[in-house]
CSV table of C-alpha atoms and ligand atoms in Angstrom, one decimal:
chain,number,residue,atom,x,y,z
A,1,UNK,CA,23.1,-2.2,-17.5
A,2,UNK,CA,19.0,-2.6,-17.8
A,3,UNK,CA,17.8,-2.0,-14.3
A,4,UNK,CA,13.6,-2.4,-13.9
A,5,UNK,CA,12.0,-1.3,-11.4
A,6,UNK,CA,10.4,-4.4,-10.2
A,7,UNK,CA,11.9,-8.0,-12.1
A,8,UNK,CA,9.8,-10.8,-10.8
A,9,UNK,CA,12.1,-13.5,-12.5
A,10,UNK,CA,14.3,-13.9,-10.1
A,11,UNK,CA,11.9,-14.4,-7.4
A,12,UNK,CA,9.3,-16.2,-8.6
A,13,UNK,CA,11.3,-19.2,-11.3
A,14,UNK,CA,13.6,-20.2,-8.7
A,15,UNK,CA,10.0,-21.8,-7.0
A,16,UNK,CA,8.9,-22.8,-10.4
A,17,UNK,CA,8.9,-26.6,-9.1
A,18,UNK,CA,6.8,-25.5,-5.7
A,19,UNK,CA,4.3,-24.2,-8.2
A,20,UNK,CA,3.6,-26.9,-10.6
A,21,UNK,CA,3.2,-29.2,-7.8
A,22,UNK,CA,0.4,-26.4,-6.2
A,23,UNK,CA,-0.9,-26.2,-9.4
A,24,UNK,CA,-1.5,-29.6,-9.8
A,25,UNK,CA,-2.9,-30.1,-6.4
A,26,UNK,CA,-5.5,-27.8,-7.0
A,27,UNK,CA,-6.0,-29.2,-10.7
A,28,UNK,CA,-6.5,-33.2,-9.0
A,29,UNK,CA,-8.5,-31.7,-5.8
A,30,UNK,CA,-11.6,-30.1,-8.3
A,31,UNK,CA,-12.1,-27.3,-5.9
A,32,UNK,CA,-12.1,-24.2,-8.1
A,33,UNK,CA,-14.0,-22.2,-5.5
A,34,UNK,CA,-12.6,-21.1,-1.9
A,35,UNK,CA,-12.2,-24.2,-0.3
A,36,UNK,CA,-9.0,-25.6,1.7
A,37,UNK,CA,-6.7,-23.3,0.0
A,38,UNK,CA,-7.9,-20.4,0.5
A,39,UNK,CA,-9.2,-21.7,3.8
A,40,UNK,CA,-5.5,-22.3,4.4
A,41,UNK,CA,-3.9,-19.2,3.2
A,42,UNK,CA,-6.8,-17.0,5.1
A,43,UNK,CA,-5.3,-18.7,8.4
A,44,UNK,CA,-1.7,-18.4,7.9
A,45,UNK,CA,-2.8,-13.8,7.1
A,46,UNK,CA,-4.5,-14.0,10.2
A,47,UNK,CA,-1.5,-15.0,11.9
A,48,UNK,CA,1.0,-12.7,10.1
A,49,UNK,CA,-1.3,-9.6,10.5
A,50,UNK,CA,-2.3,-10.7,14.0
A,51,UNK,CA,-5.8,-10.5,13.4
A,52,UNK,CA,-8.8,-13.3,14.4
A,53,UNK,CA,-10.0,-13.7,11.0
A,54,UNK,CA,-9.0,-12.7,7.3
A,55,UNK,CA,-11.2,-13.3,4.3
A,56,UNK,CA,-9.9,-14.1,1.0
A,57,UNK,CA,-11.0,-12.1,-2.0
A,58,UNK,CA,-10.5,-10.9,-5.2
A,59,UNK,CA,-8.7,-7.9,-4.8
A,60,UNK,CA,-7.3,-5.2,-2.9
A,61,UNK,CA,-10.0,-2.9,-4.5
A,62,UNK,CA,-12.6,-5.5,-3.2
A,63,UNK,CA,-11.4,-5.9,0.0
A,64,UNK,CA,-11.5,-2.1,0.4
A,65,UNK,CA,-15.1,-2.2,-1.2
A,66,UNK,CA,-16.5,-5.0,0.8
A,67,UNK,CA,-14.8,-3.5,3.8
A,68,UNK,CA,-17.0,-0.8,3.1
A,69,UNK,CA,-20.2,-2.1,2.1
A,70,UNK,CA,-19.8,-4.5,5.4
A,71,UNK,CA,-19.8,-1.1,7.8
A,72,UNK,CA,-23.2,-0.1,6.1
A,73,UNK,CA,-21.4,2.9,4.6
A,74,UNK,CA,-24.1,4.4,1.6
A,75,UNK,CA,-25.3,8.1,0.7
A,76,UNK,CA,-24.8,10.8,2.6
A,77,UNK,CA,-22.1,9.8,4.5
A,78,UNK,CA,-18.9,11.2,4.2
A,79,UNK,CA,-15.3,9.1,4.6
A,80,UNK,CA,-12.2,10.9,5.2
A,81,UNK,CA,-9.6,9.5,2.9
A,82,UNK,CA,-5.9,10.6,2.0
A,83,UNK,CA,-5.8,12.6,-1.2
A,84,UNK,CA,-2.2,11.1,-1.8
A,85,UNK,CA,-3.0,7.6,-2.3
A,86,UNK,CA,-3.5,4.8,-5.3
A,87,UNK,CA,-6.9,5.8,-6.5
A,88,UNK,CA,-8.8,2.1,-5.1
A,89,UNK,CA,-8.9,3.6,-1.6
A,90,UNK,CA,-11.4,6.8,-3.3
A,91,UNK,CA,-12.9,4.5,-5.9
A,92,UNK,CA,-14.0,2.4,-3.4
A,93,UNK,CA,-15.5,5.0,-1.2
A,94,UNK,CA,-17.9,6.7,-4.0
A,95,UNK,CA,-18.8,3.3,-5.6
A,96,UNK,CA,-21.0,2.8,-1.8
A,97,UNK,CA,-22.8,6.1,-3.1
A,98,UNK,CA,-20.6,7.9,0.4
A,99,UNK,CA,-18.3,11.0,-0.5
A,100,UNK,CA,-14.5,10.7,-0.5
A,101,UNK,CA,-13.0,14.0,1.8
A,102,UNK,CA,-9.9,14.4,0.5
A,103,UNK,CA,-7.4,14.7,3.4
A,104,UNK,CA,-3.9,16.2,2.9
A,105,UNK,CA,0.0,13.9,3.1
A,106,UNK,CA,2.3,14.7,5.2
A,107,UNK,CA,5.7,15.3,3.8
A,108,UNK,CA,7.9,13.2,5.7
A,109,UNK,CA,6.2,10.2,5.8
A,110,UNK,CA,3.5,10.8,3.0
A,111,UNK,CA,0.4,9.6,5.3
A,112,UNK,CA,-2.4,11.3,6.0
A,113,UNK,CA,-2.2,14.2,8.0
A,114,UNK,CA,-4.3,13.7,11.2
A,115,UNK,CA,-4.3,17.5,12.1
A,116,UNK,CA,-5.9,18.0,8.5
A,117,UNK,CA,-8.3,15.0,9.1
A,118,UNK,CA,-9.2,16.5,12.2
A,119,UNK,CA,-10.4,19.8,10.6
A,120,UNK,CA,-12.3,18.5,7.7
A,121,UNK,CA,-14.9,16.1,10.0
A,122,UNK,CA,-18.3,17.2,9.9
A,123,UNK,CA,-21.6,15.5,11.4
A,124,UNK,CA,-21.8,13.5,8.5
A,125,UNK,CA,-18.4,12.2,8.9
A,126,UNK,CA,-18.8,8.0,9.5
A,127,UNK,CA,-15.2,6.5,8.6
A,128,UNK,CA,-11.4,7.7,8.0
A,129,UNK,CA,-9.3,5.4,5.8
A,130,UNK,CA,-5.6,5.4,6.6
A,131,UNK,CA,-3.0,4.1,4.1
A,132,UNK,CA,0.4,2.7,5.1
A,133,UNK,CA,1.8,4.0,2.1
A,134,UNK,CA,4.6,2.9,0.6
A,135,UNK,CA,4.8,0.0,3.4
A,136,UNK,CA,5.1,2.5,6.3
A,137,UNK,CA,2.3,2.7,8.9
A,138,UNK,CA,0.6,5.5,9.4
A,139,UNK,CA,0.3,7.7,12.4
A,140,UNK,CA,-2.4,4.9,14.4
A,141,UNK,CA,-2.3,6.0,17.2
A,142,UNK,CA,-3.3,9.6,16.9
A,143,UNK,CA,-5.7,7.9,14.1
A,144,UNK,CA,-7.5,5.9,16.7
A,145,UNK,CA,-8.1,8.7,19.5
A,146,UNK,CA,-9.2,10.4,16.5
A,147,UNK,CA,-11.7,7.8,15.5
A,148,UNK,CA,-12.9,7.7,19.2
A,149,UNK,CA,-13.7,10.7,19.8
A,150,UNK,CA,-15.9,11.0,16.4
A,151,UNK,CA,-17.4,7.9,16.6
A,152,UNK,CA,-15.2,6.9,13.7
A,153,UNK,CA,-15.1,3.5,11.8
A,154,UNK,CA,-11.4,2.7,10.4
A,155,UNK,CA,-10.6,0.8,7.8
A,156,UNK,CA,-6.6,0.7,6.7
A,157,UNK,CA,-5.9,0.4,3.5
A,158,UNK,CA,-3.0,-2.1,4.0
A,159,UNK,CA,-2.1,-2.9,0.6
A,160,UNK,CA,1.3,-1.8,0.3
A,161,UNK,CA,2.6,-3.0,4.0
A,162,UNK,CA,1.5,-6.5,4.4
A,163,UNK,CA,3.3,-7.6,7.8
A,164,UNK,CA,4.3,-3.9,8.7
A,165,UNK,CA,4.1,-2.9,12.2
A,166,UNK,CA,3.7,-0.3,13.8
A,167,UNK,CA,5.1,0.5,17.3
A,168,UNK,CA,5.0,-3.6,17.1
A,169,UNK,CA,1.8,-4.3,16.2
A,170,UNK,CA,1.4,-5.4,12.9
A,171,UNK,CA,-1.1,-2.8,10.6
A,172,UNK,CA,-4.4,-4.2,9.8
A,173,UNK,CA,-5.6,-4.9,13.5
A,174,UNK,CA,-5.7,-1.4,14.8
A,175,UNK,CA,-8.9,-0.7,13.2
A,176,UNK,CA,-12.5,-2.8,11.9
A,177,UNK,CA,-10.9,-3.7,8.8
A,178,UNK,CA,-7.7,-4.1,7.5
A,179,UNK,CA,-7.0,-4.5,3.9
A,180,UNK,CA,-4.4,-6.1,1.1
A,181,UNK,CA,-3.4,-6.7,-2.1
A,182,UNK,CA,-1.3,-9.6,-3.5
A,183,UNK,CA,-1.0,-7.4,-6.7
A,184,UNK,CA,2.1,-8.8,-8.4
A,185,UNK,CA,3.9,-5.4,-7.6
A,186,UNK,CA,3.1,-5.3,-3.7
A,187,UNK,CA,5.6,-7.1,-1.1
A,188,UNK,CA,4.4,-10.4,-1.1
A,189,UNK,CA,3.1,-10.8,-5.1
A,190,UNK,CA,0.7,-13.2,-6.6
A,191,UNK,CA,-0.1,-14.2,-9.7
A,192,UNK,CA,-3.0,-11.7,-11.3
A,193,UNK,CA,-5.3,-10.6,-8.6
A,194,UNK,CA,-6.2,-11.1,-5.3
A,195,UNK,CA,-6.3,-9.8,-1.8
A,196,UNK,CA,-7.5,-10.0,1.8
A,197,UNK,CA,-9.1,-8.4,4.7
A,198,UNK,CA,-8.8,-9.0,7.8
A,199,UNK,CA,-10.9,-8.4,11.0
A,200,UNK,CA,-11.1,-8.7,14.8
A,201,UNK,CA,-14.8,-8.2,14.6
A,202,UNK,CA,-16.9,-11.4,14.7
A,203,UNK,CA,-19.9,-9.8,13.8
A,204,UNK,CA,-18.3,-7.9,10.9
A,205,UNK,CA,-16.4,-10.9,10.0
A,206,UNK,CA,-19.8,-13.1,9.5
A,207,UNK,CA,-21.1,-10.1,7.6
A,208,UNK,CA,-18.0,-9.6,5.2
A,209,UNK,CA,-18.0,-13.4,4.7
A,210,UNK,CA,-21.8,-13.2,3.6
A,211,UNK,CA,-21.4,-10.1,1.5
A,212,UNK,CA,-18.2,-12.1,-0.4
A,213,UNK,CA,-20.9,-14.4,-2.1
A,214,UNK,CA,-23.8,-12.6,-2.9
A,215,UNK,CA,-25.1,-12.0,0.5
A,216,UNK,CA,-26.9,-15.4,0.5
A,217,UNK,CA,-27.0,-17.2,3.5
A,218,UNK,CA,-28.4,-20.2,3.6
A,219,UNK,CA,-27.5,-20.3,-0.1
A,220,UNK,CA,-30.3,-18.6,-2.3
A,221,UNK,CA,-31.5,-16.9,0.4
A,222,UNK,CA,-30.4,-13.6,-0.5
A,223,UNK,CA,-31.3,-11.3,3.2
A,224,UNK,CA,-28.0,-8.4,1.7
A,225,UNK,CA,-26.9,-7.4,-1.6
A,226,UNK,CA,-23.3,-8.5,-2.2
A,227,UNK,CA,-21.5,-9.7,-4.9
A,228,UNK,CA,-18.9,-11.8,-6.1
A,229,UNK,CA,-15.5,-11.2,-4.4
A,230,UNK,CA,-14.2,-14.5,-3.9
A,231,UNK,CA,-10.3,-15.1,-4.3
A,232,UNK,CA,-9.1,-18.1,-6.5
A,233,UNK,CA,-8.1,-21.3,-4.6
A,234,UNK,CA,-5.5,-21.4,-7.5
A,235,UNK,CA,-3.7,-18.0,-6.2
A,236,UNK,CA,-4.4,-19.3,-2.8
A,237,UNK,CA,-2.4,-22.2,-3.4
A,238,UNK,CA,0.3,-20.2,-5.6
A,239,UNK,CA,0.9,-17.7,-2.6
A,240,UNK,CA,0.9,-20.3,-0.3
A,241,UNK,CA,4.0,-21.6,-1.9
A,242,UNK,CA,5.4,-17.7,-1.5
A,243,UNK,CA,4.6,-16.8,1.7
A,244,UNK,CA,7.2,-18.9,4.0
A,245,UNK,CA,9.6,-16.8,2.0
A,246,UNK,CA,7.6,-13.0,2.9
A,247,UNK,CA,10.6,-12.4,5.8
A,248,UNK,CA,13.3,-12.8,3.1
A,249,UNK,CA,11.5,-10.9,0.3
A,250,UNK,CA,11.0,-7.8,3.1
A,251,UNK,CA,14.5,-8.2,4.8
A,252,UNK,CA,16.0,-7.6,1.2
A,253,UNK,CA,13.9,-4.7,0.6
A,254,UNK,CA,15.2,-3.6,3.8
A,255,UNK,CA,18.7,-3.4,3.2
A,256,UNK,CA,18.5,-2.1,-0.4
A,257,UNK,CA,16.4,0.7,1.2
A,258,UNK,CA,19.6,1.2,4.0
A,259,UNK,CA,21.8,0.8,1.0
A,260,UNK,CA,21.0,3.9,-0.7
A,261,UNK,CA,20.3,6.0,1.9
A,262,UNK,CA,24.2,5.1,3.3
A,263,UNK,CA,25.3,5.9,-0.2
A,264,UNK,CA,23.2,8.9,-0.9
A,265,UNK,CA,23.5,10.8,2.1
A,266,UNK,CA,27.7,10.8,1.7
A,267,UNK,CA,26.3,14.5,-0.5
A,268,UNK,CA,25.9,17.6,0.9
A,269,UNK,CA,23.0,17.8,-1.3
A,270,UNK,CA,21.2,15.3,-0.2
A,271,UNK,CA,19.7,15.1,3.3
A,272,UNK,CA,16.9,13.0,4.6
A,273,UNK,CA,13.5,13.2,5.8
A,274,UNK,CA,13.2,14.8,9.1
A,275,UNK,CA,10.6,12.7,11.4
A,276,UNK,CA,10.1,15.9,13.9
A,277,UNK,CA,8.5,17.1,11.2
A,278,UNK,CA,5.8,14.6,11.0
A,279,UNK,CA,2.7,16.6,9.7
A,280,UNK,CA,4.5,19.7,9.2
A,281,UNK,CA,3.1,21.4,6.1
A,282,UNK,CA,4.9,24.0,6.3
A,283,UNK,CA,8.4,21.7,5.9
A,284,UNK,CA,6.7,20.5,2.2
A,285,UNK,CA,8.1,23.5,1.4
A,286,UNK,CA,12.0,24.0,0.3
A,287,UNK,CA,14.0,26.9,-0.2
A,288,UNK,CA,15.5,27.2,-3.8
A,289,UNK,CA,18.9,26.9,-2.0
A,290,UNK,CA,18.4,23.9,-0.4
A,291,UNK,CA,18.4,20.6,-0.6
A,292,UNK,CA,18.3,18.3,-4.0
A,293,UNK,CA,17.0,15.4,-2.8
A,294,UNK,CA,15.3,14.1,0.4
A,295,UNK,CA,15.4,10.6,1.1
A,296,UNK,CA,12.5,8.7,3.0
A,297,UNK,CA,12.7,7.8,6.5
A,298,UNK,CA,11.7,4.8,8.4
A,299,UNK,CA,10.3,5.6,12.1
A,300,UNK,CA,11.9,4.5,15.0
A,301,UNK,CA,8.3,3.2,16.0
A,302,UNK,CA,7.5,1.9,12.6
A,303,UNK,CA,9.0,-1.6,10.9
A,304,UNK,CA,8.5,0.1,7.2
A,305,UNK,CA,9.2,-3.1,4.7
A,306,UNK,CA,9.9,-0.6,1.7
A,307,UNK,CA,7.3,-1.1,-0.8
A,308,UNK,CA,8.5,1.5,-2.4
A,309,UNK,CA,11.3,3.7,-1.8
A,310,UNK,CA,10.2,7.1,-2.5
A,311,UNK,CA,12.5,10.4,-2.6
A,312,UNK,CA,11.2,13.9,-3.2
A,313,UNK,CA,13.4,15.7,-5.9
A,314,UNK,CA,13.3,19.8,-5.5
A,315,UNK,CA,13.2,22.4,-7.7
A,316,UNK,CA,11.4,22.7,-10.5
A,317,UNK,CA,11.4,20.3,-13.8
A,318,UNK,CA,14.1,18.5,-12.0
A,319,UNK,CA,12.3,15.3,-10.8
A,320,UNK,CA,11.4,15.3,-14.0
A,321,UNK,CA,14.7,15.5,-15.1
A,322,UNK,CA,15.9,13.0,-12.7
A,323,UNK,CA,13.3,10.7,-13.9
A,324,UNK,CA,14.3,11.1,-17.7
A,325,UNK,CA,18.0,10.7,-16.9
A,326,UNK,CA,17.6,7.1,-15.2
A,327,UNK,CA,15.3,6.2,-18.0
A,328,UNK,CA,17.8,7.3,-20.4
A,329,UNK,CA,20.2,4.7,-18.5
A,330,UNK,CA,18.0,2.1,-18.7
A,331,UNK,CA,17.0,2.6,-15.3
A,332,UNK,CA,13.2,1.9,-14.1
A,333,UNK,CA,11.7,4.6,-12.0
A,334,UNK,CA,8.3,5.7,-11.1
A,335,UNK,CA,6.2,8.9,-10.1
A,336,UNK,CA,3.5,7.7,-7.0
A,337,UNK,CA,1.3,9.3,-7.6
A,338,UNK,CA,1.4,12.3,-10.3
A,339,UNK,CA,-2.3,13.4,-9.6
A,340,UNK,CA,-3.5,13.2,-6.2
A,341,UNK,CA,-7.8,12.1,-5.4
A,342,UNK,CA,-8.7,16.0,-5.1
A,343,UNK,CA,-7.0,16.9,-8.5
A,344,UNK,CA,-9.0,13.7,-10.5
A,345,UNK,CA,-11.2,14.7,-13.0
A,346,UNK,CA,-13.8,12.0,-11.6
A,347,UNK,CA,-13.8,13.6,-8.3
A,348,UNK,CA,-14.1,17.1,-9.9
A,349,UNK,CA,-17.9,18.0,-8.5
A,350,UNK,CA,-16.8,17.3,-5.3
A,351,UNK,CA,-16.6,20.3,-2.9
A,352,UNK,CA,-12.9,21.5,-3.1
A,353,UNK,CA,-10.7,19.8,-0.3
A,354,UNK,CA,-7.6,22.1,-0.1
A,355,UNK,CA,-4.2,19.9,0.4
A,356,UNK,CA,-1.6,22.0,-0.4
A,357,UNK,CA,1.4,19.7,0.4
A,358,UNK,CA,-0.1,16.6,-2.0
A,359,UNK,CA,0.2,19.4,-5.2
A,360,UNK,CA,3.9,19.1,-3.9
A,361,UNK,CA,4.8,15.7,-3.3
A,362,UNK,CA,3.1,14.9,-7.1
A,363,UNK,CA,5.6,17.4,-8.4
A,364,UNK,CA,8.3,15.9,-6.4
A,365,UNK,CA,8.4,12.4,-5.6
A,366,UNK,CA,10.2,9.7,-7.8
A,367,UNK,CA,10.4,5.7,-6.5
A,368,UNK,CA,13.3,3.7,-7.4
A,369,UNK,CA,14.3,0.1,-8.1
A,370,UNK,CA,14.2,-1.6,-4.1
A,371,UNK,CA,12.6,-5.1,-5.1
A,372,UNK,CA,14.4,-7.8,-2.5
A,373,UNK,CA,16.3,-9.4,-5.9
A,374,UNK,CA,17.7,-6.2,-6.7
A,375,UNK,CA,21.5,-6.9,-7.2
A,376,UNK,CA,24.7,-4.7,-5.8
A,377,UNK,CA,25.7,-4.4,-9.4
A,378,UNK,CA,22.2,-3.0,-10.3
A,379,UNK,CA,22.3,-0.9,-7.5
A,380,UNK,CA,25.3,0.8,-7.3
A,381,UNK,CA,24.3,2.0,-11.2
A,382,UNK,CA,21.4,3.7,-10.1
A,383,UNK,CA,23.5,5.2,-7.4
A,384,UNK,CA,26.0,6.7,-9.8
A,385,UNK,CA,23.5,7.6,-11.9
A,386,UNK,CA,22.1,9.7,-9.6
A,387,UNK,CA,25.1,11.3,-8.7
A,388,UNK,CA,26.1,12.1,-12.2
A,389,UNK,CA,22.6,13.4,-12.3
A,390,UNK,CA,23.5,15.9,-9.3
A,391,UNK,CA,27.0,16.7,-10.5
A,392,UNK,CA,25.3,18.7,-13.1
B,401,PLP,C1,-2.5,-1.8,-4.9
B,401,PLP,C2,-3.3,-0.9,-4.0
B,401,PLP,C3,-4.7,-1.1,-3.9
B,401,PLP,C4,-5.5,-2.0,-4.8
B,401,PLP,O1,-5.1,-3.3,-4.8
B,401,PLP,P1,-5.5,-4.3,-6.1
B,401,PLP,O2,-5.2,-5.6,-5.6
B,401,PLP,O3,-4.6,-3.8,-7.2
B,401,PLP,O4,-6.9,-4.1,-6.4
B,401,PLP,C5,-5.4,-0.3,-3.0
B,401,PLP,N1,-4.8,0.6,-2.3
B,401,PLP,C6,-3.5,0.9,-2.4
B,401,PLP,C7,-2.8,1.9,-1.5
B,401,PLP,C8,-2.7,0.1,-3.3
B,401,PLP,O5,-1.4,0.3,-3.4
C-alpha cells in the first residue's frame, strides 16, 4: 500500500466544480491585481485569526519580510529567532540587513525556548519571532511579558497553525504581526504561493499595505522603499472556495493525530511527550535504556491543528532507520528540520549561538503521514509498520 505523506487529490478534485466556476469569475471580472477577491479573502483571515486587519500577499516568506521591513527593523539590530524552524523565519530576518540570534527548541513542544531567549537579549535586541511549529502555539504568554519588559516587537511566524489557539485566542493576534502561508503543504493549501499577515495595529496596518506595492502612496509617489508582495486575486478566489471547509480539513488532522498516539502508546516502548517538561533541556536528553519513541503532545491550553505530527526517534542511526524502513514500505515520511538556523552554512559568520537541544531534535525527529484525507487503511499500515520496525 503507497502511503504519501501529504496526497492533495482527494481534497482538492472533489471541489474541482467550485474552482472552475472561481476561476472563471476572476477570468470574466479582469481584475488580475488585488481587488474584491483578495479584498474578500483578507476579511474572512481577519475573522478566523481574530485580528482587525489582514493583508494579502505573496507568500509566507513575504509576509514575514514585510512584517519586518514594516517595524523599521535594518542594521544593527538584532531579532531573536528560533534556530529550529523552516529557514523563511531567518531568511527573512538577515535580508532587512538585522542579525538572526539563534534561540534554542524546546523538546516537548519544539518552540522556542523563552528561558534561552531570555539569556541571549542584548541592548541591541529589537524583535523575537515565535513560531507555532508544527501547528502548536508557542509559549505566548511568557513570550509577551518577555517582549514587555525588553521593549520587544513580536512577530509570529504563523505559517504552520493557521486558526490555532492558544489558551483560546487564536495565534497571530498576540503580537504586531502575525504571519501565514497557504503553501500547498500547510493546513489550509492553495494553489502555488501565497500568504497573509495580519495586524491589530492601524498604523502598522497602513504601513504594511503601503510597503505591499512599492511604498507609493498616492501612486508614483514613492515616500518608502517596498516592493512587490501582492497575492493573486486568482488564489484569492481559489482559497476562497477552500476555506469554508478549513474546520473539517483540521478536525481530520485531529483525529489522525489521536489515532496514532491511541495506537502507539499500547508499547512499552513508546511513551509520550511530557508537558511538565516544557523548556527542559535537560529532558532532550534520553538514556540509552529508554524510550524508542516519543510522541508529540498537544497542550491542554493549546488547540494544536497538527500540521505535522512529529515524533522523536532515540538512539542513534535509528530515526534514520525508522525513516528508511517506511520508505522501503512505500510509506512517506519526513525529517523537520535536519539542519537547524545556527548550523547553516549561510549563517556561518554569525557569532556562535549555542542550542544544544536543536543538534538533538535534527538527529531525532521524523513527521508522518496526518493530512485530514488520510484513510484508516493507510493508517493502520504505517502503524504496523512502525511496530514491525520496533519488534526488531
Ligand atoms: C512554510 C513556512 C514559511 C514560508 O511560507 P511560504 O509560503 O512557503 O513562503 C515560513 N515559516 C514557516 C515556519 C513555514 O513552515
Amino acid at each position: 500500500m503507497k502511503v504519501p505523506l501529504l496526497d492533495l487529490t482527494p481534497q482538492n478534485h472533489p471541489l474541482e466544480d467550485e474552482f472552475v466556476a472561481a476561476f472563471r469569475e476572476v477570468l470574466h471580472s479582469n481584475r488580475f491585481i488585488l481587488g474584491p477577491k483578495v479584498e474578500e479573502l483578507e476579511e474572512k483571515l481577519a475573522t478566523l485569526c481574530e485580528t482587525k486587519h489582514a493583508i494579502g500577499v505573496s507568500s509566507g516568506t513575504d509576509a514575514l519580510l514585510l512584517a519586518f521591513m514594516a517595524l523599521g527593523l535594518g542594521p544593527g539590530d538584532e531579532v531573536l529567532c528560533p534556530t529550529f524552524t523552516f529557514f523563511a523565519t531567518a531568511g527573512c530576518i538577515s535580508r532587512t540587513g538585522a542579525t538572526p540570534v539563534f534561540v534554542d527548541a524546546c523538546p516537548v513542544c519544539f518552540n522556542i525556548d523563552v528561558n534561552d531567549a531570555r539569556r541571549k537579549i542584548t541592548e541591541n535586541t529589537k524583535a523575537i519571532v515565535p513560531v507555532h511549529l508544527f501547528g502548536q502555539a508557542a509559549e505566548m504568554d511568557s513570550i509577551m511579558a518577555l517582549a514587555k519588559e525588553h521593549n520587544l516587537h513580536v512577530v509570529e511566524d504563523a505559517a504552520q497553525a493557521i486558526g490555532s489557539k492558544y489558551k483560546g485566542k487564536a495565534v497571530g493576534g498576540f503580537g504586531d504581526f502575525g504571519t501565514y502561508s497557504f503553501f500547498p503543504s500547510k493546513n489550509l493549501g492553495g494553489f502555488g504561493d501565497g500568504g497573509m499577515l495580519v495586524c491589530n495595529d492601524d498604523e502598522l496596518y497602513e504601513m504594511a499595505k503601503i510597503l505591499r506595492v512599492h511604498g507609493s502612496k498616492p501612486k508614483y509617489e514613492h515616500k518608502y522603499i517596498g516592493a512587490n508582495f501582492r497575492l493573486d486575486p486568482l488564489q484569492a478566489a481559489m482559497l476562497l472556495v477552500k476555506l469554508p471547509h478549513y474546520g473539517s480539513y483540521t478536525e481530520g488532522r485531529k483525529q489522525n493525530a489521536a489515532l496514532y498516539l491511541e495506537q502507539l502508546l499500547q508499547r512499552d516502548d513508546v511513551v509520550q511527550a511530557d508537558p511538565s517538561n516544557c523548556g527542559c533541556s535537560e529532558a532532550a536528553k534520553v538514556p540509552s535504556d529508554g524510550p524508542r519513541l516519543t510522541l508529540p503532545v498537544a497542550y491542554q491550553h493549546n488547540d494544536h491543528i497538527w500540521n505535522q505530527f512529529t515524533m522523536r526517534v532515540h538512539g542513534s542511526g535509528q530515526r534514520d532507520a525508522l525513516k528508511a524502513h517506511l520508505q522501503s514500505h512505500d510509506i512517506g515520511c519526513e525529517v523537520y528540520y535536519p539542519i537547524s538556523m545556527h548550523q547553516q552554512p549561510c549563517f556561518a559568520s554569525l557569532p556562535a549561538s549555542a542550542c544544544p537541544v536543536a543538534e538533538i531534535l535534527s538527529n531525532e525527529v521524523l513527521s508522518l503521514p496526518v493530512f485530514p484525507e488520510l484513510t484508516s487503511e493507510q493508517q493502520q499500515f504505517v502503524v504496523d509498520q512502525i511496530q514491525s520496525f520496533l519488534h526488531n
